[in-house]
mmCIF file with all atom_site columns, C-alpha atoms in Angstrom:
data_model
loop_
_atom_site.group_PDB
_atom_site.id
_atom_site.type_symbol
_atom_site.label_atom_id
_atom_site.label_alt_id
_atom_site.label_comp_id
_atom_site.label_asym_id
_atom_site.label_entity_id
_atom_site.label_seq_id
_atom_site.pdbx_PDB_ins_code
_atom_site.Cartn_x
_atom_site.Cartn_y
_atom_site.Cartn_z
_atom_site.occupancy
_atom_site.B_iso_or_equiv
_atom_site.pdbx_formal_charge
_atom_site.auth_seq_id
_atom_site.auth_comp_id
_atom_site.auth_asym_id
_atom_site.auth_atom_id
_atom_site.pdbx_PDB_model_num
ATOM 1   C CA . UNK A 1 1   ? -12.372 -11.594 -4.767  1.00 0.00 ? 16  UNK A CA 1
ATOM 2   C CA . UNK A 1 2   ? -13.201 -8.191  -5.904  1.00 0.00 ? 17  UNK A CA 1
ATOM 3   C CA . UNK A 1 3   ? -10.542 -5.099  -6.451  1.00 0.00 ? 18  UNK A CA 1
ATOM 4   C CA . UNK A 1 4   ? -11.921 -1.618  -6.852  1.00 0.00 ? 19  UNK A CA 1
ATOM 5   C CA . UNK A 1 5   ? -9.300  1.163   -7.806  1.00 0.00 ? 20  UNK A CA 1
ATOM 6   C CA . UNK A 1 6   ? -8.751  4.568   -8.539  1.00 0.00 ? 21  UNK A CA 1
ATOM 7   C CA . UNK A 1 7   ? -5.316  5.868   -9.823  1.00 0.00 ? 22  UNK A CA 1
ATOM 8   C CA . UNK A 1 8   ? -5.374  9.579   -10.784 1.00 0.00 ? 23  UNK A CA 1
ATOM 9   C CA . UNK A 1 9   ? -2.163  11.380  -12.085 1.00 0.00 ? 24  UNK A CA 1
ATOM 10  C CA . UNK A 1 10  ? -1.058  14.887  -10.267 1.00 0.00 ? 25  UNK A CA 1
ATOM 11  C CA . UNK A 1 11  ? 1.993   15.082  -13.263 1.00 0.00 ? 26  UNK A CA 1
ATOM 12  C CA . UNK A 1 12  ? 3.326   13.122  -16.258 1.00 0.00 ? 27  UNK A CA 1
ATOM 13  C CA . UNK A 1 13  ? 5.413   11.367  -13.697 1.00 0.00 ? 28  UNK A CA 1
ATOM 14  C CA . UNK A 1 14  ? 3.598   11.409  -10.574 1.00 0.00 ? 29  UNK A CA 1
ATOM 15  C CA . UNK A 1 15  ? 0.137   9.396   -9.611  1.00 0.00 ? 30  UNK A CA 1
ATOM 16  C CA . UNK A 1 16  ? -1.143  8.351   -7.055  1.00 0.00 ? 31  UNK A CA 1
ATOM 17  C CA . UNK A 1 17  ? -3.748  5.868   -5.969  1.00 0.00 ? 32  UNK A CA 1
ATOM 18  C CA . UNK A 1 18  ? -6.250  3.978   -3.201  1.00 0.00 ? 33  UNK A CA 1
ATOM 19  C CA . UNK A 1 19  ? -7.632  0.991   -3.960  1.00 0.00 ? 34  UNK A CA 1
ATOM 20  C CA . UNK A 1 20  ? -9.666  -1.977  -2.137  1.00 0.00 ? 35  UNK A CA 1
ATOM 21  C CA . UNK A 1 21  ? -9.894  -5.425  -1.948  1.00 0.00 ? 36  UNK A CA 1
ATOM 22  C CA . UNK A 1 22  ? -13.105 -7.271  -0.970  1.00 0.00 ? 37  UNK A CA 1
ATOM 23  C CA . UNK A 1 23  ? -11.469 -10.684 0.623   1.00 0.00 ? 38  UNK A CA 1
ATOM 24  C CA . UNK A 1 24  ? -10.064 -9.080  3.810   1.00 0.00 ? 39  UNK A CA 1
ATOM 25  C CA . UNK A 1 25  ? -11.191 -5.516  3.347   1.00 0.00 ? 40  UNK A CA 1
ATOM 26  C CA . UNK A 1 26  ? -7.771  -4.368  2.431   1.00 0.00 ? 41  UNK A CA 1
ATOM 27  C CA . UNK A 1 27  ? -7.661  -1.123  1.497   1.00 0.00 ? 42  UNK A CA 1
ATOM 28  C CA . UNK A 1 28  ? -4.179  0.278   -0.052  1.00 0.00 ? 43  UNK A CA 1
ATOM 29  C CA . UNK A 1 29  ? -3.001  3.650   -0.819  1.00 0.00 ? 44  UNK A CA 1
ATOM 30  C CA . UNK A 1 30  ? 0.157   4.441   -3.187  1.00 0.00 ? 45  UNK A CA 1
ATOM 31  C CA . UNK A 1 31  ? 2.131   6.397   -5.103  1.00 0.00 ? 46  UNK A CA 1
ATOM 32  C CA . UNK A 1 32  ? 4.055   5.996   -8.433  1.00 0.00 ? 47  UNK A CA 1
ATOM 33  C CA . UNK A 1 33  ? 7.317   7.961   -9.729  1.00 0.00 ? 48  UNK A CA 1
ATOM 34  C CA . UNK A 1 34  ? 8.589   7.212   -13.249 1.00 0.00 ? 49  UNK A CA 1
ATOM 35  C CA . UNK A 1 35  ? 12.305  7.312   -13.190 1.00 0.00 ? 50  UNK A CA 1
ATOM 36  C CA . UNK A 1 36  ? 12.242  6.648   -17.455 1.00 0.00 ? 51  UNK A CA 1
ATOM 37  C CA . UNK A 1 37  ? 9.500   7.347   -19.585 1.00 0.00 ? 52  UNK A CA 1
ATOM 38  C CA . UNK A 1 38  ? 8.590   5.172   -22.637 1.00 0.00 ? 53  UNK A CA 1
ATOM 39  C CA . UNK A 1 39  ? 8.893   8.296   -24.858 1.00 0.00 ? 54  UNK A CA 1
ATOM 40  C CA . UNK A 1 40  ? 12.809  8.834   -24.282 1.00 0.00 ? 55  UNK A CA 1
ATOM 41  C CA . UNK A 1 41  ? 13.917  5.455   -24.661 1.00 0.00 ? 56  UNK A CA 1
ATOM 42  C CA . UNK A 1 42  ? 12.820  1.662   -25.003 1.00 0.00 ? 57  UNK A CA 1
ATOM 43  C CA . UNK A 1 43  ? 12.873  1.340   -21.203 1.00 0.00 ? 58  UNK A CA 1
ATOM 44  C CA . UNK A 1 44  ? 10.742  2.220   -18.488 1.00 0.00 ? 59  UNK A CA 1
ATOM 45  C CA . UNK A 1 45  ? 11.433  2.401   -15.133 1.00 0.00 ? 60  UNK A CA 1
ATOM 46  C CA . UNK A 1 46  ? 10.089  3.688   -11.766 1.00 0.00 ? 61  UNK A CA 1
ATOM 47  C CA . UNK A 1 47  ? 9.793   3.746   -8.082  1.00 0.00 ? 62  UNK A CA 1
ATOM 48  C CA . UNK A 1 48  ? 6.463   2.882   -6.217  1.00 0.00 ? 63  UNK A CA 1
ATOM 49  C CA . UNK A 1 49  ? 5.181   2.353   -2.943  1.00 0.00 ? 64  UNK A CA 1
ATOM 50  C CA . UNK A 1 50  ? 2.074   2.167   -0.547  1.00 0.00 ? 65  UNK A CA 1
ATOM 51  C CA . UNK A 1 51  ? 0.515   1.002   2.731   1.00 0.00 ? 66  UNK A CA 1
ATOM 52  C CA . UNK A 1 52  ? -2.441  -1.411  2.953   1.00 0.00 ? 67  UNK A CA 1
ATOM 53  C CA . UNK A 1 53  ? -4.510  -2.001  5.904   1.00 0.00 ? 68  UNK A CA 1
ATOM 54  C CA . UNK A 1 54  ? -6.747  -4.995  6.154   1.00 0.00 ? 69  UNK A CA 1
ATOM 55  C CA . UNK A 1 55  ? -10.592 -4.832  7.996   1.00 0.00 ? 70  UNK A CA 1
ATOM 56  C CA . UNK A 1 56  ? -10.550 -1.219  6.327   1.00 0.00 ? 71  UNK A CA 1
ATOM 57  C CA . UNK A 1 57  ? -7.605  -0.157  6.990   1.00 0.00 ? 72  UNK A CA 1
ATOM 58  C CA . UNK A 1 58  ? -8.128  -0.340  10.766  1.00 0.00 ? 73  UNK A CA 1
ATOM 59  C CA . UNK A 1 59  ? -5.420  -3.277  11.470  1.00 0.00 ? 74  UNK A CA 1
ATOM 60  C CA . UNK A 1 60  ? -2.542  -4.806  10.692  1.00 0.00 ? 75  UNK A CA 1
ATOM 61  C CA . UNK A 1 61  ? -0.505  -2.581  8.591   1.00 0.00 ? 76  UNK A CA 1
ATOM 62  C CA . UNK A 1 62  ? 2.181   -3.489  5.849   1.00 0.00 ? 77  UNK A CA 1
ATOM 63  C CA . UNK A 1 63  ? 3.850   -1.987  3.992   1.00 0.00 ? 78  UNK A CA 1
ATOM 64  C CA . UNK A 1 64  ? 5.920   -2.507  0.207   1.00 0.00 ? 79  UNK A CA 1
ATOM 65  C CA . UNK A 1 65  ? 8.371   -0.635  -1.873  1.00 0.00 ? 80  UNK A CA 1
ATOM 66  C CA . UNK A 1 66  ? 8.923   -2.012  -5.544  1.00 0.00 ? 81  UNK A CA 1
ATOM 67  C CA . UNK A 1 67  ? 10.926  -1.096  -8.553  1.00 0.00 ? 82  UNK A CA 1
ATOM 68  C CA . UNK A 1 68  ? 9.832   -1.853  -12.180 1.00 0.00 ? 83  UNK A CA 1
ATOM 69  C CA . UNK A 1 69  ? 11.716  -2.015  -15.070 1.00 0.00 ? 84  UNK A CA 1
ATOM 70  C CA . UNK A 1 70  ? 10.758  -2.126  -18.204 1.00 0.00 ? 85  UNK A CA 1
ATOM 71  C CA . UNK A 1 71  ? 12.063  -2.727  -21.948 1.00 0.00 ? 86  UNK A CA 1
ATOM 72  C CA . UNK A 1 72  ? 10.320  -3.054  -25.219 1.00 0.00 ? 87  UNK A CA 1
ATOM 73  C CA . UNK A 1 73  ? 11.329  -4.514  -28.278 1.00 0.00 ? 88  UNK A CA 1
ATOM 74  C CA . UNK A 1 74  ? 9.452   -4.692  -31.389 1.00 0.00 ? 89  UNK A CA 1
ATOM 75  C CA . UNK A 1 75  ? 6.565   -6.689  -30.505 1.00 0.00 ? 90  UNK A CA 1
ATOM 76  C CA . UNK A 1 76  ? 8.050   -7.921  -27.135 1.00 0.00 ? 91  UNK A CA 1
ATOM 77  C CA . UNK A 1 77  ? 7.580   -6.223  -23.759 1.00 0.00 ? 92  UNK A CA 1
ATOM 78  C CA . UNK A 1 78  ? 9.698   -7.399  -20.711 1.00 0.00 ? 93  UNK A CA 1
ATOM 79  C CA . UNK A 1 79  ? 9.387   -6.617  -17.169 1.00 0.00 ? 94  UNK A CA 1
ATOM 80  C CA . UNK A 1 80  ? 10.906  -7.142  -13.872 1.00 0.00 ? 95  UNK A CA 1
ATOM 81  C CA . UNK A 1 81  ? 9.804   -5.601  -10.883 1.00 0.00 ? 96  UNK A CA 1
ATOM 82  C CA . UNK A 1 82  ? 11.835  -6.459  -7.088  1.00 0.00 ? 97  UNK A CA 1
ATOM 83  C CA . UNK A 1 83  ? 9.650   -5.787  -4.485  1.00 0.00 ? 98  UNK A CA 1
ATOM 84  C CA . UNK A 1 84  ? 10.141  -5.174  -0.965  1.00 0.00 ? 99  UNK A CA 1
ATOM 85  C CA . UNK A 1 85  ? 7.486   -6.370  1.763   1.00 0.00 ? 100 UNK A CA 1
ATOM 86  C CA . UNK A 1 86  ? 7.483   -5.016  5.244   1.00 0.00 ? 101 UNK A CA 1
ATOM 87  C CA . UNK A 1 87  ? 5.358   -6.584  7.905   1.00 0.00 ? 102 UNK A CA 1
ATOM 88  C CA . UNK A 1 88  ? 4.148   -9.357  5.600   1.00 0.00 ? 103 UNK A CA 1
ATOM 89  C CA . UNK A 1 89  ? 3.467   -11.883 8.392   1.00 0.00 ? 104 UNK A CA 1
ATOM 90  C CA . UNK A 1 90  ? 0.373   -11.652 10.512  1.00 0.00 ? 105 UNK A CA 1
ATOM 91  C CA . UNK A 1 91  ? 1.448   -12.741 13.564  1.00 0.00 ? 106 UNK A CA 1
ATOM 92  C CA . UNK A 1 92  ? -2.159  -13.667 14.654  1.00 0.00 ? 107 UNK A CA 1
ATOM 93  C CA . UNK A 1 93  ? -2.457  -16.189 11.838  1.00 0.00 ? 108 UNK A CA 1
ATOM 94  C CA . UNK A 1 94  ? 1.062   -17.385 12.622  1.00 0.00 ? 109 UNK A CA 1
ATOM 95  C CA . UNK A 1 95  ? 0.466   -18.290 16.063  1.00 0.00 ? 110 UNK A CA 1
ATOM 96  C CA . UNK A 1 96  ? -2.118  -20.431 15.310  1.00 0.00 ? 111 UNK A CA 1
ATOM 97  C CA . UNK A 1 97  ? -0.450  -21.977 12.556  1.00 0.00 ? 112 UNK A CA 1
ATOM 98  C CA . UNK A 1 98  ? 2.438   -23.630 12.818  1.00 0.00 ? 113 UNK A CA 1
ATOM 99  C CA . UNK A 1 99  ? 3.133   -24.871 9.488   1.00 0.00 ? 114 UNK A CA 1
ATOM 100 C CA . UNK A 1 100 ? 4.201   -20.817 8.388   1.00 0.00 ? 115 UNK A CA 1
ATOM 101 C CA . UNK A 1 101 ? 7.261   -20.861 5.694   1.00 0.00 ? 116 UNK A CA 1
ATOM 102 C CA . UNK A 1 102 ? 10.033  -18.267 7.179   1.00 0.00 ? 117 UNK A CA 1
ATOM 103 C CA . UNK A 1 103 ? 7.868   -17.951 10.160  1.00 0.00 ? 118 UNK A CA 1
ATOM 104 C CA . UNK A 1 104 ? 10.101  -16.241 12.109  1.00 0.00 ? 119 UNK A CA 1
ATOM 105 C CA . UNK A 1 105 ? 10.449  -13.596 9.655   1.00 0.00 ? 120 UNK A CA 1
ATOM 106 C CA . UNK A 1 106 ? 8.550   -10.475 9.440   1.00 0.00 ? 121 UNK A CA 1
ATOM 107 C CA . UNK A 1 107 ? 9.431   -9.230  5.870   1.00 0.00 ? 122 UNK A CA 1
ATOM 108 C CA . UNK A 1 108 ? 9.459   -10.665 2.191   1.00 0.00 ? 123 UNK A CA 1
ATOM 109 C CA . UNK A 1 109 ? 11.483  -10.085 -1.000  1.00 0.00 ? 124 UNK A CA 1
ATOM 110 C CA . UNK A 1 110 ? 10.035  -11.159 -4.070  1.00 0.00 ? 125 UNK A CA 1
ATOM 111 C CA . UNK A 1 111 ? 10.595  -10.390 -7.569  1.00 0.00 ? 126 UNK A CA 1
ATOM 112 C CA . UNK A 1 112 ? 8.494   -10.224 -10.234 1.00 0.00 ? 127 UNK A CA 1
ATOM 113 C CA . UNK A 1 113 ? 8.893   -10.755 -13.978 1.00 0.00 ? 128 UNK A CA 1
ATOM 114 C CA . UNK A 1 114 ? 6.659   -10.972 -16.811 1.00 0.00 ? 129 UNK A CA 1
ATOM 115 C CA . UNK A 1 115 ? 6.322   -10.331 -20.374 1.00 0.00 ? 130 UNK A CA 1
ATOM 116 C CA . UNK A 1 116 ? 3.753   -8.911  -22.789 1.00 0.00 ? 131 UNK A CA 1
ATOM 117 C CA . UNK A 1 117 ? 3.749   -10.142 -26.570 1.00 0.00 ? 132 UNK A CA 1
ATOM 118 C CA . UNK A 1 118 ? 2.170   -8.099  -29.072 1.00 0.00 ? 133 UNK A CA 1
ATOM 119 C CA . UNK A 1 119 ? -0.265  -9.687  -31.585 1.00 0.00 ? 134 UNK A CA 1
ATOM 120 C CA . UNK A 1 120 ? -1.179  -6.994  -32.820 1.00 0.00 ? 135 UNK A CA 1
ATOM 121 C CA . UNK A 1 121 ? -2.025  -3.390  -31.945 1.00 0.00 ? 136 UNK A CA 1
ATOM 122 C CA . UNK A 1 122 ? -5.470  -4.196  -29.956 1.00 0.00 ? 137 UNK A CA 1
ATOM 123 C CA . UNK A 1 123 ? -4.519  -8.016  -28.326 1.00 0.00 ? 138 UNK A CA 1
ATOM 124 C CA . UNK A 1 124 ? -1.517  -9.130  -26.595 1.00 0.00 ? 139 UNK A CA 1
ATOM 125 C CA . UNK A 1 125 ? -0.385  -12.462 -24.701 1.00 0.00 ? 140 UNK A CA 1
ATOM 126 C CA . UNK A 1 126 ? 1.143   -11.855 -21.545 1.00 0.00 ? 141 UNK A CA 1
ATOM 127 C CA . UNK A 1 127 ? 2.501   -13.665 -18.391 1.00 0.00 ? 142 UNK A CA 1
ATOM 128 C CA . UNK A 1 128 ? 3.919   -13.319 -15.185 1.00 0.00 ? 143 UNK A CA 1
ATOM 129 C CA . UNK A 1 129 ? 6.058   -15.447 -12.441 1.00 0.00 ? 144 UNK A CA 1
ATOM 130 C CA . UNK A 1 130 ? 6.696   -13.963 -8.906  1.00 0.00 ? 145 UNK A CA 1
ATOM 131 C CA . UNK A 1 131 ? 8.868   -16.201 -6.931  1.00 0.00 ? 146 UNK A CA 1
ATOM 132 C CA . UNK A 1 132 ? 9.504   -15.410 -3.262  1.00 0.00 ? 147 UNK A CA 1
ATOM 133 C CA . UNK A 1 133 ? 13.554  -15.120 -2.747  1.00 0.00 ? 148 UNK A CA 1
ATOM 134 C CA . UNK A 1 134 ? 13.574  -14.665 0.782   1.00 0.00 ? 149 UNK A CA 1
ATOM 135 C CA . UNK A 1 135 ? 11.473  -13.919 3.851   1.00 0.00 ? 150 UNK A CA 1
ATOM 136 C CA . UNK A 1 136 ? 7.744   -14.204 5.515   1.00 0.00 ? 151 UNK A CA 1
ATOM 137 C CA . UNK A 1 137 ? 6.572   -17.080 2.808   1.00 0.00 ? 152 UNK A CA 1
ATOM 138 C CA . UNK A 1 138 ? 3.426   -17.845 3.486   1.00 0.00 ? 153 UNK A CA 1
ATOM 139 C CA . UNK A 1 139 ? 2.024   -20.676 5.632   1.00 0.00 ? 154 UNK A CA 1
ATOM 140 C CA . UNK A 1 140 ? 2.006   -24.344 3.928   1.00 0.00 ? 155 UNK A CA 1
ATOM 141 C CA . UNK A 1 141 ? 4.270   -24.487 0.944   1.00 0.00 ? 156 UNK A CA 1
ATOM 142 C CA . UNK A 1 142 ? 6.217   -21.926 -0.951  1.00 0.00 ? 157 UNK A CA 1
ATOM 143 C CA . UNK A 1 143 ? 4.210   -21.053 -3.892  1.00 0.00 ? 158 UNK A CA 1
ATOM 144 C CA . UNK A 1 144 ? 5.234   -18.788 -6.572  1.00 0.00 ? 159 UNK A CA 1
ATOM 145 C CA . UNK A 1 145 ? 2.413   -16.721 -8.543  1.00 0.00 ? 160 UNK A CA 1
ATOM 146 C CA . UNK A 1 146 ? 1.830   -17.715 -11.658 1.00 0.00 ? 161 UNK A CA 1
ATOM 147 C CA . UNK A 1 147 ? -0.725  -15.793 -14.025 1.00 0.00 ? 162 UNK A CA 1
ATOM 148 C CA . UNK A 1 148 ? -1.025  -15.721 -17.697 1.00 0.00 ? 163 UNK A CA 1
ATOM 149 C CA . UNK A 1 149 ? -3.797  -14.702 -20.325 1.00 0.00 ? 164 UNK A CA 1
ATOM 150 C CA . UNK A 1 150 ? -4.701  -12.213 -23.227 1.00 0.00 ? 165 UNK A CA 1
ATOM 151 C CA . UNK A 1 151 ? -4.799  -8.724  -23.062 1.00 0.00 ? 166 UNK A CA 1
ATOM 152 C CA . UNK A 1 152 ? -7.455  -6.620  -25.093 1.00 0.00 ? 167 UNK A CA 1
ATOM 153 C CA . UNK A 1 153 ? -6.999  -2.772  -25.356 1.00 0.00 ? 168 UNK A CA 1
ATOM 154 C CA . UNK A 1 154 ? -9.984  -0.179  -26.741 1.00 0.00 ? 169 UNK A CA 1
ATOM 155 C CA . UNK A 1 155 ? -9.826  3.572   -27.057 1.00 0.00 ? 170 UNK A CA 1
ATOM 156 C CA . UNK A 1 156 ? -10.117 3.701   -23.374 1.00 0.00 ? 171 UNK A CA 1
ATOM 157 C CA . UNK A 1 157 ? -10.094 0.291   -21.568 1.00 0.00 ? 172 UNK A CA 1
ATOM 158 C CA . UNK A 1 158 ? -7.985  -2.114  -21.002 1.00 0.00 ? 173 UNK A CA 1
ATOM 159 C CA . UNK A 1 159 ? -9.459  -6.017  -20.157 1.00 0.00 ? 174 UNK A CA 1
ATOM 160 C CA . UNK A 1 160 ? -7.324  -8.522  -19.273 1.00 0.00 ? 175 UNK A CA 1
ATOM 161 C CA . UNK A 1 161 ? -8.610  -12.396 -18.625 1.00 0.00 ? 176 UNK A CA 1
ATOM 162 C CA . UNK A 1 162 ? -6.443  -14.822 -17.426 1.00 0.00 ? 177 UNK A CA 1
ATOM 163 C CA . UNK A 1 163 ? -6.053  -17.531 -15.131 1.00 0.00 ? 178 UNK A CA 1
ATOM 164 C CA . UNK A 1 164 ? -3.642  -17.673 -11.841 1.00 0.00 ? 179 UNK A CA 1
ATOM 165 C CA . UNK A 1 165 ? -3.084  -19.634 -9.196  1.00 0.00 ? 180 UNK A CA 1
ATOM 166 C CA . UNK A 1 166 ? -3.388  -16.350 -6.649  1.00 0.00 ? 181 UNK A CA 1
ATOM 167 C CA . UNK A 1 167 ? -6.309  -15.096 -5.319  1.00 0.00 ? 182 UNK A CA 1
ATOM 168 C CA . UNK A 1 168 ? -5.340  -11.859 -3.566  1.00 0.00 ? 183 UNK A CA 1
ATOM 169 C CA . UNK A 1 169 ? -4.669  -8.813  -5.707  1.00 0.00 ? 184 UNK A CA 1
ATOM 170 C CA . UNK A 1 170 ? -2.793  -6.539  -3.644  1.00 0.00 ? 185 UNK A CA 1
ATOM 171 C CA . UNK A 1 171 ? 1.562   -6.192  -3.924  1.00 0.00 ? 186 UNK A CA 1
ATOM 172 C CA . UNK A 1 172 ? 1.632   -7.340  0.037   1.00 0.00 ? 187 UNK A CA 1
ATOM 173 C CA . UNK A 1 173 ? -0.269  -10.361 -0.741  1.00 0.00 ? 188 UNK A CA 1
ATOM 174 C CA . UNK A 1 174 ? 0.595   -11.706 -4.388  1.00 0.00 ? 189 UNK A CA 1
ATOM 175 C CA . UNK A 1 175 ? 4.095   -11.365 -3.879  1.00 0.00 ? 190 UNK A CA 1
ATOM 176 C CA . UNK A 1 176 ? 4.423   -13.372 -0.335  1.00 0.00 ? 191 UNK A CA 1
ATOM 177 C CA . UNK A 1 177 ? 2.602   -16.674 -1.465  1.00 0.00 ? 192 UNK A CA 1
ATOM 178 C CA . UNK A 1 178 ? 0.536   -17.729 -4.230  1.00 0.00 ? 193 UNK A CA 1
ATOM 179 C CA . UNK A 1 179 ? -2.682  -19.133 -2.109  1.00 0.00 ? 194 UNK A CA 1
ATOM 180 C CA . UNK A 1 180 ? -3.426  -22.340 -3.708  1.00 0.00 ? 195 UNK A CA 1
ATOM 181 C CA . UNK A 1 181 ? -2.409  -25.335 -6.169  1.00 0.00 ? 196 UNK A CA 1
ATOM 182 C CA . UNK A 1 182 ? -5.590  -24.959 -8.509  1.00 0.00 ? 197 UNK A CA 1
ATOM 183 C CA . UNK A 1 183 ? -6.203  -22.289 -10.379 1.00 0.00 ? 198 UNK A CA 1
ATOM 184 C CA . UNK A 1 184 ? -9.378  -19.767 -11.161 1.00 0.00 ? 199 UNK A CA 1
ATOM 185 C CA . UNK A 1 185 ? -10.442 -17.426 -14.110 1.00 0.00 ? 200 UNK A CA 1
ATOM 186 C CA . UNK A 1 186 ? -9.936  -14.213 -13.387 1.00 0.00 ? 201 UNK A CA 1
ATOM 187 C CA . UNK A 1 187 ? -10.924 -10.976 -15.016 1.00 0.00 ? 202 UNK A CA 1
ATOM 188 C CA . UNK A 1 188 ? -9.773  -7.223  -15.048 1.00 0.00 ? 203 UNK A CA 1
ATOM 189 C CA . UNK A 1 189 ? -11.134 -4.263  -16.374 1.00 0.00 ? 204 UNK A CA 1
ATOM 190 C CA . UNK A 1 190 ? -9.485  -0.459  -16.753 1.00 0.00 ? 205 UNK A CA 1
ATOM 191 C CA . UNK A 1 191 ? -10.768 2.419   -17.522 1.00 0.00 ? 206 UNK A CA 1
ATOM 192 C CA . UNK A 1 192 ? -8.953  5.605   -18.966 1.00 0.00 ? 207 UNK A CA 1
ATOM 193 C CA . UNK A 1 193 ? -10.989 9.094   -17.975 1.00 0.00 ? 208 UNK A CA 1
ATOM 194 C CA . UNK A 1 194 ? -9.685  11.957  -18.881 1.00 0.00 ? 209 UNK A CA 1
ATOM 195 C CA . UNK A 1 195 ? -6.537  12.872  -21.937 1.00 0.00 ? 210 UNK A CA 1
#
């Protein structure tokens, strides 16, 4: 699975982006607000949310609002981030499928946590865990995400490797159900243009 994204920034506090991924030709557009910046106190905080549309963006709509919070300390960088799904469940899949966790639900809550450990000022560990907590689950079991893997930042890019047990990359999708028991190698790349 392939994610292509841009994010561009209107204000210090205000971006917004569109983004698309290649397994079911999602494409998602969304907006960011930070609440708290990093540069008035150890936490961070702020509001986002989007709409994705699968086959490009011609079908089946859903929607997500989510929260994160963050706080840094020393080395250590902790976040949690509740998210709201709306319209998770595609009710095409779930009529064919019986075996649907929460099928009778048409929205997810999830919440997301992670943390980021410094090694120094180039490479960081992090990890992440996003449980369902109620809601559209999935269809088979109730998996939780779980990713985890090192960090490496230049003057302007970011890569991340890690391994996860999810193979979609979009908030409507990560968050419901984690799509399998094994897990894959997986690799990300950003790229700062601009200040």
């Amino acid at each position: 699975n392939i994610n292509l994204s841009l994010n561009y920034s209107l204000t210090d506090r205000l971006s917004l982006a569109i983004e698309r991924e290649r397994l079911d030709k999602r494409i998602g557009i969304s907006g960011t607000f930070e609440l708290v910046t990093p540069r008035k106190s150890p936490f961070n905080a702020s509001v986002r949310g989007g709409i994705e549309g699968a086959s490009n963006f011609t079908n089946h709509y859903t929607g997500f609002v989510e929260a994160p919070i963050s706080m840094d300390y020393r080395a250590f960088r902790f976040t949690t981030a509740p998210i709201i799904i709306f319209n998770s469940r595609y009710d095409a899949e779930t009529n064919v499928r019986p075996n649907a966790v929460n099928g009778k639900d048409n929205h997810t809550f999830a919440l997301g946590m992670g943390t980021d450990i410094a090694l120094n000022r180039r490479i960081s560990l992090f990890g992440e865990y996003i449980p369902r907590l109620a809601g559209f689950g999935g269809f088979d079991s109730d998996r939780a995400s779980l990713a985890g893997g090192l960090k490496i930042r230049t003057k302007s890019h970011v890569f991340n490797i890690l391994i996860t047990n999810n193979r979609f990359m979009s908030p409507t999708r990560y968050a419901v159900n984690a799509t399998t028991t094994e897990y894959a190698l997986g690799f990300n790349i950003y790229r700062r243009v601009g200040r």
